PDB file of N, CA and C in Angstrom:
ATOM      1  N   PRO A   1     -85.149-151.656  65.913  1.00 43.00           N
ATOM      2  CA  PRO A   1     -85.140-150.470  66.750  1.00 43.00           C
ATOM      3  C   PRO A   1     -84.953-149.214  65.918  1.00 43.00           C
ATOM      4  N   VAL A   2     -85.573-148.147  66.353  1.00 42.00           N
ATOM      5  CA  VAL A   2     -85.473-146.863  65.667  1.00 42.00           C
ATOM      6  C   VAL A   2     -84.557-145.966  66.481  1.00 42.00           C
ATOM      7  N   ILE A   3     -83.598-145.351  65.813  1.00 39.00           N
ATOM      8  CA  ILE A   3     -82.683-144.436  66.487  1.00 39.00           C
ATOM      9  C   ILE A   3     -83.166-143.025  66.226  1.00 39.00           C
ATOM     10  N   SER A   4     -83.362-142.266  67.278  1.00 39.00           N
ATOM     11  CA  SER A   4     -83.803-140.885  67.093  1.00 39.00           C
ATOM     12  C   SER A   4     -82.647-140.047  66.581  1.00 39.00           C
ATOM     13  N   LYS A   5     -82.987-138.912  65.958  1.00 44.00           N
ATOM     14  CA  LYS A   5     -81.955-138.036  65.400  1.00 44.00           C
ATOM     15  C   LYS A   5     -80.965-137.600  66.474  1.00 44.00           C
ATOM     16  N   SER A   6     -81.432-137.331  67.681  1.00 39.00           N
ATOM     17  CA  SER A   6     -80.543-136.828  68.724  1.00 39.00           C
ATOM     18  C   SER A   6     -79.506-137.862  69.138  1.00 39.00           C
ATOM     19  N   SER A   7     -79.847-139.156  69.096  1.00 39.00           N
ATOM     20  CA  SER A   7     -78.886-140.174  69.505  1.00 39.00           C
ATOM     21  C   SER A   7     -78.101-140.742  68.333  1.00 39.00           C
ATOM     22  N   SER A   8     -78.468-140.399  67.107  1.00 41.00           N
ATOM     23  CA  SER A   8     -77.800-140.991  65.952  1.00 41.00           C
ATOM     24  C   SER A   8     -76.424-140.387  65.695  1.00 41.00           C
ATOM     25  N   LYS A   9     -76.091-139.270  66.355  1.00 46.00           N
ATOM     26  CA  LYS A   9     -74.800-138.633  66.103  1.00 46.00           C
ATOM     27  C   LYS A   9     -73.642-139.542  66.483  1.00 46.00           C
ATOM     28  N   ASN A  10     -73.825-140.394  67.499  1.00 44.00           N
ATOM     29  CA  ASN A  10     -72.760-141.283  67.938  1.00 44.00           C
ATOM     30  C   ASN A  10     -72.953-142.710  67.448  1.00 44.00           C
ATOM     31  N   ALA A  11     -73.995-142.940  66.676  1.00 51.00           N
ATOM     32  CA  ALA A  11     -74.256-144.276  66.156  1.00 51.00           C
ATOM     33  C   ALA A  11     -73.336-144.551  64.973  1.00 51.00           C
ATOM     34  N   PRO A  12     -72.968-145.816  64.753  1.00 59.00           N
ATOM     35  CA  PRO A  12     -72.135-146.132  63.592  1.00 59.00           C
ATOM     36  C   PRO A  12     -72.889-145.865  62.301  1.00 59.00           C
ATOM     37  N   GLY A  13     -72.160-145.586  61.235  1.00 65.00           N
ATOM     38  CA  GLY A  13     -72.782-145.344  59.938  1.00 65.00           C
ATOM     39  C   GLY A  13     -73.430-146.599  59.395  1.00 65.00           C
ATOM     40  N   ILE A  14     -74.419-146.402  58.570  1.00 71.00           N
ATOM     41  CA  ILE A  14     -75.117-147.520  57.950  1.00 71.00           C
ATOM     42  C   ILE A  14     -74.888-147.434  56.451  1.00 71.00           C
ATOM     43  N   LEU A  15     -74.236-148.458  55.884  1.00 79.00           N
ATOM     44  CA  LEU A  15     -74.001-148.502  54.444  1.00 79.00           C
ATOM     45  C   LEU A  15     -75.292-148.975  53.812  1.00 79.00           C
ATOM     46  N   GLY A  16     -75.889-148.098  53.019  1.00 85.00           N
ATOM     47  CA  GLY A  16     -77.242-148.363  52.570  1.00 85.00           C
ATOM     48  C   GLY A  16     -77.420-148.517  51.083  1.00 85.00           C
ATOM     49  N   GLU A  17     -78.409-147.807  50.592  1.00 89.00           N
ATOM     50  CA  GLU A  17     -78.927-147.969  49.253  1.00 89.00           C
ATOM     51  C   GLU A  17     -77.883-147.696  48.168  1.00 89.00           C
ATOM     52  N   GLU A  18     -78.099-148.343  47.022  1.00 93.00           N
ATOM     53  CA  GLU A  18     -77.269-148.085  45.844  1.00 93.00           C
ATOM     54  C   GLU A  18     -77.929-147.020  44.984  1.00 93.00           C
ATOM     55  N   LEU A  19     -77.127-146.079  44.520  1.00 96.00           N
ATOM     56  CA  LEU A  19     -77.563-145.050  43.583  1.00 96.00           C
ATOM     57  C   LEU A  19     -76.534-144.990  42.465  1.00 96.00           C
ATOM     58  N   THR A  20     -76.956-144.529  41.297  1.00 97.00           N
ATOM     59  CA  THR A  20     -76.053-144.395  40.157  1.00 97.00           C
ATOM     60  C   THR A  20     -75.869-142.922  39.836  1.00 97.00           C
ATOM     61  N   ILE A  21     -74.612-142.533  39.623  1.00 98.00           N
ATOM     62  CA  ILE A  21     -74.327-141.152  39.249  1.00 98.00           C
ATOM     63  C   ILE A  21     -74.803-140.934  37.820  1.00 98.00           C
ATOM     64  N   ALA A  22     -75.694-139.968  37.626  1.00 98.00           N
ATOM     65  CA  ALA A  22     -76.158-139.616  36.279  1.00 98.00           C
ATOM     66  C   ALA A  22     -75.175-138.640  35.649  1.00 98.00           C
ATOM     67  N   THR A  23     -74.785-137.634  36.412  1.00 98.00           N
ATOM     68  CA  THR A  23     -73.791-136.662  35.956  1.00 98.00           C
ATOM     69  C   THR A  23     -73.232-135.953  37.180  1.00 98.00           C
ATOM     70  N   ALA A  24     -72.031-135.434  37.035  1.00 98.00           N
ATOM     71  CA  ALA A  24     -71.410-134.679  38.122  1.00 98.00           C
ATOM     72  C   ALA A  24     -70.571-133.569  37.529  1.00 98.00           C
ATOM     73  N   SER A  25     -70.615-132.426  38.165  1.00 97.00           N
ATOM     74  CA  SER A  25     -69.801-131.290  37.750  1.00 97.00           C
ATOM     75  C   SER A  25     -69.077-130.744  38.979  1.00 97.00           C
ATOM     76  N   PRO A  26     -67.916-131.332  39.293  1.00 93.00           N
ATOM     77  CA  PRO A  26     -67.179-130.849  40.457  1.00 93.00           C
ATOM     78  C   PRO A  26     -66.868-129.357  40.377  1.00 93.00           C
ATOM     79  N   LYS A  27     -66.677-128.844  39.165  1.00 94.00           N
ATOM     80  CA  LYS A  27     -66.371-127.420  38.996  1.00 94.00           C
ATOM     81  C   LYS A  27     -67.511-126.550  39.526  1.00 94.00           C
ATOM     82  N   SER A  28     -68.760-126.959  39.239  1.00 96.00           N
ATOM     83  CA  SER A  28     -69.910-126.194  39.732  1.00 96.00           C
ATOM     84  C   SER A  28     -70.400-126.704  41.087  1.00 96.00           C
ATOM     85  N   GLY A  29     -69.863-127.852  41.531  1.00 97.00           N
ATOM     86  CA  GLY A  29     -70.231-128.385  42.835  1.00 97.00           C
ATOM     87  C   GLY A  29     -71.563-129.095  42.877  1.00 97.00           C
ATOM     88  N   ILE A  30     -72.014-129.604  41.722  1.00 98.00           N
ATOM     89  CA  ILE A  30     -73.326-130.263  41.635  1.00 98.00           C
ATOM     90  C   ILE A  30     -73.157-131.706  41.163  1.00 98.00           C
ATOM     91  N   ILE A  31     -73.937-132.606  41.763  1.00 99.00           N
ATOM     92  CA  ILE A  31     -74.000-133.990  41.313  1.00 99.00           C
ATOM     93  C   ILE A  31     -75.471-134.362  41.173  1.00 99.00           C
ATOM     94  N   ILE A  32     -75.777-135.144  40.137  1.00 98.00           N
ATOM     95  CA  ILE A  32     -77.137-135.645  39.933  1.00 98.00           C
ATOM     96  C   ILE A  32     -77.068-137.163  39.952  1.00 98.00           C
ATOM     97  N   LEU A  33     -77.902-137.748  40.782  1.00 98.00           N
ATOM     98  CA  LEU A  33     -77.978-139.198  40.937  1.00 98.00           C
ATOM     99  C   LEU A  33     -79.330-139.675  40.436  1.00 98.00           C
ATOM    100  N   ASN A  34     -79.352-140.870  39.850  1.00 96.00           N
ATOM    101  CA  ASN A  34     -80.629-141.464  39.463  1.00 96.00           C
ATOM    102  C   ASN A  34     -81.342-141.916  40.729  1.00 96.00           C
ATOM    103  N   ALA A  35     -82.608-141.571  40.851  1.00 90.00           N
ATOM    104  CA  ALA A  35     -83.392-141.997  42.010  1.00 90.00           C
ATOM    105  C   ALA A  35     -83.653-143.492  41.907  1.00 90.00           C
ATOM    106  N   ALA A  36     -83.699-144.141  43.052  1.00 84.00           N
ATOM    107  CA  ALA A  36     -83.969-145.574  43.093  1.00 84.00           C
ATOM    108  C   ALA A  36     -85.253-145.802  43.881  1.00 84.00           C
ATOM    109  N   PRO A  37     -86.084-146.733  43.419  1.00 84.00           N
ATOM    110  CA  PRO A  37     -87.332-147.011  44.142  1.00 84.00           C
ATOM    111  C   PRO A  37     -87.041-147.452  45.578  1.00 84.00           C
ATOM    112  N   GLY A  38     -87.814-146.948  46.497  1.00 82.00           N
ATOM    113  CA  GLY A  38     -87.686-147.378  47.886  1.00 82.00           C
ATOM    114  C   GLY A  38     -86.622-146.657  48.689  1.00 82.00           C
ATOM    115  N   VAL A  39     -85.879-145.754  48.067  1.00 84.00           N
ATOM    116  CA  VAL A  39     -84.856-145.014  48.797  1.00 84.00           C
ATOM    117  C   VAL A  39     -85.528-143.843  49.509  1.00 84.00           C
ATOM    118  N   THR A  40     -85.343-143.767  50.809  1.00 87.00           N
ATOM    119  CA  THR A  40     -85.948-142.701  51.598  1.00 87.00           C
ATOM    120  C   THR A  40     -84.889-141.663  51.928  1.00 87.00           C
ATOM    121  N   LEU A  41     -84.961-140.530  51.255  1.00 92.00           N
ATOM    122  CA  LEU A  41     -84.036-139.425  51.473  1.00 92.00           C
ATOM    123  C   LEU A  41     -84.836-138.145  51.609  1.00 92.00           C
ATOM    124  N   ASN A  42     -84.239-137.150  52.226  1.00 94.00           N
ATOM    125  CA  ASN A  42     -84.908-135.872  52.422  1.00 94.00           C
ATOM    126  C   ASN A  42     -84.000-134.732  51.991  1.00 94.00           C
ATOM    127  N   ILE A  43     -84.602-133.667  51.482  1.00 96.00           N
ATOM    128  CA  ILE A  43     -83.838-132.475  51.140  1.00 96.00           C
ATOM    129  C   ILE A  43     -83.112-132.008  52.400  1.00 96.00           C
ATOM    130  N   GLY A  44     -81.838-131.680  52.237  1.00 97.00           N
ATOM    131  CA  GLY A  44     -81.015-131.250  53.364  1.00 97.00           C
ATOM    132  C   GLY A  44     -80.176-132.355  53.969  1.00 97.00           C
ATOM    133  N   ASP A  45     -80.507-133.630  53.667  1.00 96.00           N
ATOM    134  CA  ASP A  45     -79.700-134.741  54.175  1.00 96.00           C
ATOM    135  C   ASP A  45     -78.259-134.594  53.713  1.00 96.00           C
ATOM    136  N   LYS A  46     -77.320-134.900  54.605  1.00 96.00           N
ATOM    137  CA  LYS A  46     -75.901-134.947  54.258  1.00 96.00           C
ATOM    138  C   LYS A  46     -75.485-136.408  54.253  1.00 96.00           C
ATOM    139  N   LEU A  47     -74.925-136.843  53.137  1.00 95.00           N
ATOM    140  CA  LEU A  47     -74.575-138.246  52.956  1.00 95.00           C
ATOM    141  C   LEU A  47     -73.147-138.393  52.459  1.00 95.00           C
ATOM    142  N   ASN A  48     -72.543-139.532  52.765  1.00 96.00           N
ATOM    143  CA  ASN A  48     -71.288-139.924  52.142  1.00 96.00           C
ATOM    144  C   ASN A  48     -71.633-140.861  51.000  1.00 96.00           C
ATOM    145  N   LEU A  49     -71.014-140.656  49.845  1.00 97.00           N
ATOM    146  CA  LEU A  49     -71.154-141.587  48.729  1.00 97.00           C
ATOM    147  C   LEU A  49     -69.929-142.482  48.746  1.00 97.00           C
ATOM    148  N   VAL A  50     -70.166-143.785  48.746  1.00 96.00           N
ATOM    149  CA  VAL A  50     -69.106-144.768  48.918  1.00 96.00           C
ATOM    150  C   VAL A  50     -69.038-145.669  47.696  1.00 96.00           C
ATOM    151  N   ASN A  51     -67.812-145.935  47.235  1.00 94.00           N
ATOM    152  CA  ASN A  51     -67.574-146.854  46.122  1.00 94.00           C
ATOM    153  C   ASN A  51     -66.428-147.760  46.544  1.00 94.00           C
ATOM    154  N   ASP A  52     -66.631-149.072  46.470  1.00 90.00           N
ATOM    155  CA  ASP A  52     -65.625-150.048  46.911  1.00 90.00           C
ATOM    156  C   ASP A  52     -65.151-149.757  48.335  1.00 90.00           C
ATOM    157  N   TYR A  53     -66.086-149.458  49.212  1.00 89.00           N
ATOM    158  CA  TYR A  53     -65.835-149.191  50.629  1.00 89.00           C
ATOM    159  C   TYR A  53     -64.934-147.982  50.874  1.00 89.00           C
ATOM    160  N   GLN A  54     -64.805-147.106  49.885  1.00 93.00           N
ATOM    161  CA  GLN A  54     -64.052-145.863  50.022  1.00 93.00           C
ATOM    162  C   GLN A  54     -65.007-144.691  49.825  1.00 93.00           C
ATOM    163  N   SER A  55     -64.962-143.738  50.731  1.00 95.00           N
ATOM    164  CA  SER A  55     -65.783-142.540  50.574  1.00 95.00           C
ATOM    165  C   SER A  55     -65.235-141.726  49.412  1.00 95.00           C
ATOM    166  N   ILE A  56     -66.096-141.414  48.437  1.00 97.00           N
ATOM    167  CA  ILE A  56     -65.630-140.623  47.292  1.00 97.00           C
ATOM    168  C   ILE A  56     -66.171-139.203  47.326  1.00 97.00           C
ATOM    169  N   ALA A  57     -67.232-138.969  48.098  1.00 97.00           N
ATOM    170  CA  ALA A  57     -67.770-137.608  48.186  1.00 97.00           C
ATOM    171  C   ALA A  57     -68.758-137.511  49.336  1.00 97.00           C
ATOM    172  N   LYS A  58     -68.795-136.333  49.929  1.00 98.00           N
ATOM    173  CA  LYS A  58     -69.860-135.974  50.858  1.00 98.00           C
ATOM    174  C   LYS A  58     -70.744-135.002  50.105  1.00 98.00           C
ATOM    175  N   VAL A  59     -72.051-135.225  50.195  1.00 98.00           N
ATOM    176  CA  VAL A  59     -72.996-134.385  49.464  1.00 98.00           C
ATOM    177  C   VAL A  59     -74.130-133.952  50.383  1.00 98.00           C
ATOM    178  N   GLN A  60     -74.779-132.848  49.994  1.00 98.00           N
ATOM    179  CA  GLN A  60     -75.988-132.404  50.684  1.00 98.00           C
ATOM    180  C   GLN A  60     -77.099-132.301  49.658  1.00 98.00           C
ATOM    181  N   LEU A  61     -78.201-132.994  49.919  1.00 98.00           N
ATOM    182  CA  LEU A  61     -79.303-133.076  48.966  1.00 98.00           C
ATOM    183  C   LEU A  61     -80.059-131.754  48.880  1.00 98.00           C
ATOM    184  N   THR A  62     -80.320-131.318  47.633  1.00 98.00           N
ATOM    185  CA  THR A  62     -81.020-130.048  47.421  1.00 98.00           C
ATOM    186  C   THR A  62     -82.348-130.205  46.693  1.00 98.00           C
ATOM    187  N   LYS A  63     -82.523-131.296  45.937  1.00 97.00           N
ATOM    188  CA  LYS A  63     -83.777-131.522  45.214  1.00 97.00           C
ATOM    189  C   LYS A  63     -83.951-133.022  45.010  1.00 97.00           C
ATOM    190  N   ILE A  64     -85.178-133.494  45.208  1.00 95.00           N
ATOM    191  CA  ILE A  64     -85.480-134.914  45.032  1.00 95.00           C
ATOM    192  C   ILE A  64     -86.757-135.032  44.215  1.00 95.00           C
ATOM    193  N   THR A  65     -86.696-135.800  43.129  1.00 93.00           N
ATOM    194  CA  THR A  65     -87.887-136.094  42.331  1.00 93.00           C
ATOM    195  C   THR A  65     -88.013-137.610  42.229  1.00 93.00           C
ATOM    196  N   ASN A  66     -89.023-138.078  41.518  1.00 91.00           N
ATOM    197  CA  ASN A  66     -89.172-139.517  41.305  1.00 91.00           C
ATOM    198  C   ASN A  66     -88.069-140.080  40.426  1.00 91.00           C
ATOM    199  N   ASP A  67     -87.421-139.221  39.621  1.00 93.00           N
ATOM    200  CA  ASP A  67     -86.426-139.684  38.662  1.00 93.00           C
ATOM    201  C   ASP A  67     -84.987-139.401  39.050  1.00 93.00           C
ATOM    202  N   TYR A  68     -84.751-138.325  39.795  1.00 96.00           N
ATOM    203  CA  TYR A  68     -83.365-137.968  40.100  1.00 96.00           C
ATOM    204  C   TYR A  68     -83.240-137.241  41.434  1.00 96.00           C
ATOM    205  N   ILE A  69     -81.988-137.176  41.895  1.00 97.00           N
ATOM    206  CA  ILE A  69     -81.635-136.499  43.137  1.00 97.00           C
ATOM    207  C   ILE A  69     -80.517-135.520  42.807  1.00 97.00           C
ATOM    208  N   VAL A  70     -80.683-134.266  43.194  1.00 98.00           N
ATOM    209  CA  VAL A  70     -79.653-133.248  42.974  1.00 98.00           C
ATOM    210  C   VAL A  70     -79.013-132.936  44.322  1.00 98.00           C
ATOM    211  N   ALA A  71     -77.681-132.821  44.323  1.00 98.00           N
ATOM    212  CA  ALA A  71     -76.977-132.534  45.570  1.00 98.00           C
ATOM    213  C   ALA A  71     -75.790-131.624  45.323  1.00 98.00           C
ATOM    214  N   ASN A  72     -75.422-130.900  46.365  1.00 98.00           N
ATOM    215  CA  ASN A  72     -74.194-130.114  46.344  1.00 98.00           C
ATOM    216  C   ASN A  72     -73.048-131.015  46.785  1.00 98.00           C
ATOM    217  N   ILE A  73     -71.938-130.960  46.068  1.00 98.00           N
ATOM    218  CA  ILE A  73     -70.743-131.712  46.432  1.00 98.00           C
ATOM    219  C   ILE A  73     -69.989-130.892  47.471  1.00 98.00           C
ATOM    220  N   MET A  74     -69.709-131.499  48.615  1.00 97.00           N
ATOM    221  CA  MET A  74     -68.996-130.811  49.687  1.00 97.00           C
ATOM    222  C   MET A  74     -67.488-130.850  49.402  1.00 97.00           C
ATOM    223  N   PRO A  75     -66.734-129.924  49.966  1.00 96.00           N
ATOM    224  CA  PRO A  75     -65.280-129.909  49.756  1.00 96.00           C
ATOM    225  C   PRO A  75     -64.637-131.237  50.161  1.00 96.00           C
ATOM    226  N   GLY A  76     -63.589-131.621  49.428  1.00 94.00           N
ATOM    227  CA  GLY A  76     -62.841-132.836  49.740  1.00 94.00           C
ATOM    228  C   GLY A  76     -63.231-134.048  48.916  1.00 94.00           C
ATOM    229  N   ALA A  77     -64.113-133.882  47.946  1.00 96.00           N
ATOM    230  CA  ALA A  77     -64.553-135.013  47.120  1.00 96.00           C
ATOM    231  C   ALA A  77     -63.421-135.513  46.233  1.00 96.00           C
ATOM    232  N   ASN A  78     -63.449-136.809  45.933  1.00 94.00           N
ATOM    233  CA  ASN A  78     -62.509-137.403  44.988  1.00 94.00           C
ATOM    234  C   ASN A  78     -63.120-137.241  43.597  1.00 94.00           C
ATOM    235  N   ASN A  79     -62.862-136.112  42.972  1.00 94.00           N
ATOM    236  CA  ASN A  79     -63.517-135.762  41.710  1.00 94.00           C
ATOM    237  C   ASN A  79     -63.289-136.783  40.608  1.00 94.00           C
ATOM    238  N   LYS A  80     -62.165-137.491  40.626  1.00 95.00           N
ATOM    239  CA  LYS A  80     -61.875-138.489  39.582  1.00 95.00           C
ATOM    240  C   LYS A  80     -62.837-139.671  39.646  1.00 95.00           C
ATOM    241  N   GLU A  81     -63.465-139.877  40.792  1.00 95.00           N
ATOM    242  CA  GLU A  81     -64.385-141.004  40.969  1.00 95.00           C
ATOM    243  C   GLU A  81     -65.841-140.644  40.678  1.00 95.00           C
ATOM    244  N   LEU A  82     -66.118-139.372  40.436  1.00 97.00           N
ATOM    245  CA  LEU A  82     -67.501-138.929  40.221  1.00 97.00           C
ATOM    246  C   LEU A  82     -67.847-138.989  38.740  1.00 97.00           C
ATOM    247  N   ASN A  83     -67.977-140.199  38.227  1.00 97.00           N
ATOM    248  CA  ASN A  83     -68.216-140.414  36.800  1.00 97.00           C
ATOM    249  C   ASN A  83     -69.624-140.933  36.547  1.00 97.00           C
ATOM    250  N   PRO A  84     -70.262-140.470  35.459  1.00 98.00           N
ATOM    251  CA  PRO A  84     -71.578-141.007  35.104  1.00 98.00           C
ATOM    252  C   PRO A  84     -71.529-142.530  34.990  1.00 98.00           C
ATOM    253  N   GLY A  85     -72.538-143.178  35.547  1.00 98.00           N
ATOM    254  CA  GLY A  85     -72.615-144.629  35.500  1.00 98.00           C
ATOM    255  C   GLY A  85     -72.012-145.316  36.713  1.00 98.00           C
ATOM    256  N   THR A  86     -71.245-144.592  37.519  1.00 97.00           N
ATOM    257  CA  THR A  86     -70.659-145.179  38.722  1.00 97.00           C
ATOM    258  C   THR A  86     -71.760-145.454  39.740  1.00 97.00           C
ATOM    259  N   VAL A  87     -71.785-146.678  40.247  1.00 96.00           N
ATOM    260  CA  VAL A  87     -72.755-147.056  41.271  1.00 96.00           C
ATOM    261  C   VAL A  87     -72.117-146.790  42.631  1.00 96.00           C
ATOM    262  N   VAL A  88     -72.818-146.036  43.458  1.00 96.00           N
ATOM    263  CA  VAL A  88     -72.329-145.706  44.794  1.00 96.00           C
ATOM    264  C   VAL A  88     -73.332-146.194  45.828  1.00 96.00           C
ATOM    265  N   ARG A  89     -72.844-146.367  47.040  1.00 94.00           N
ATOM    266  CA  ARG A  89     -73.729-146.695  48.156  1.00 94.00           C
ATOM    267  C   ARG A  89     -73.780-145.484  49.074  1.00 94.00           C
ATOM    268  N   VAL A  90     -74.889-145.338  49.739  1.00 93.00           N
ATOM    269  CA  VAL A  90     -75.108-144.210  50.637  1.00 93.00           C
ATOM    270  C   VAL A  90     -74.670-144.610  52.043  1.00 93.00           C
ATOM    271  N   LEU A  91     -73.833-143.772  52.648  1.00 89.00           N
ATOM    272  CA  LEU A  91     -73.446-143.956  54.044  1.00 89.00           C
ATOM    273  C   LEU A  91     -74.070-142.822  54.833  1.00 89.00           C
ATOM    274  N   ARG A  92     -74.929-143.180  55.764  1.00 80.00           N
ATOM    275  CA  ARG A  92     -75.649-142.159  56.546  1.00 80.00           C
ATOM    276  C   ARG A  92     -74.940-141.898  57.853  1.00 80.00           C
TER     277      ARG A  92
END
C-alpha cells in the first residue's frame, strides 16, 4: 500500500536505508553522507538519522548527487555521534 503525504503525518516511522557519514561539521551545521544505490530521497526531505536505534540527528536534505547527499543538521543533534564512517539508518 502507498501512503499519501497527507496521511503520512500520523503514520509510524519507517526505519529504512543505510547511509554512511562521509563528513560532518556541527559547527557549520552541515553533514555529507555517501549516497547509496537505490535510496530514494528528495531535496527538502527531513529525516532522522538513527544509530543503534537511537536518533542522533535530524537533517534536511539540500543537495543530492549520485555520489553524496548534503544536508543541514537541525538543532538538537548528538554531535559526538556524527563521525565519518558511522553507518546510520534513515527514519522517515
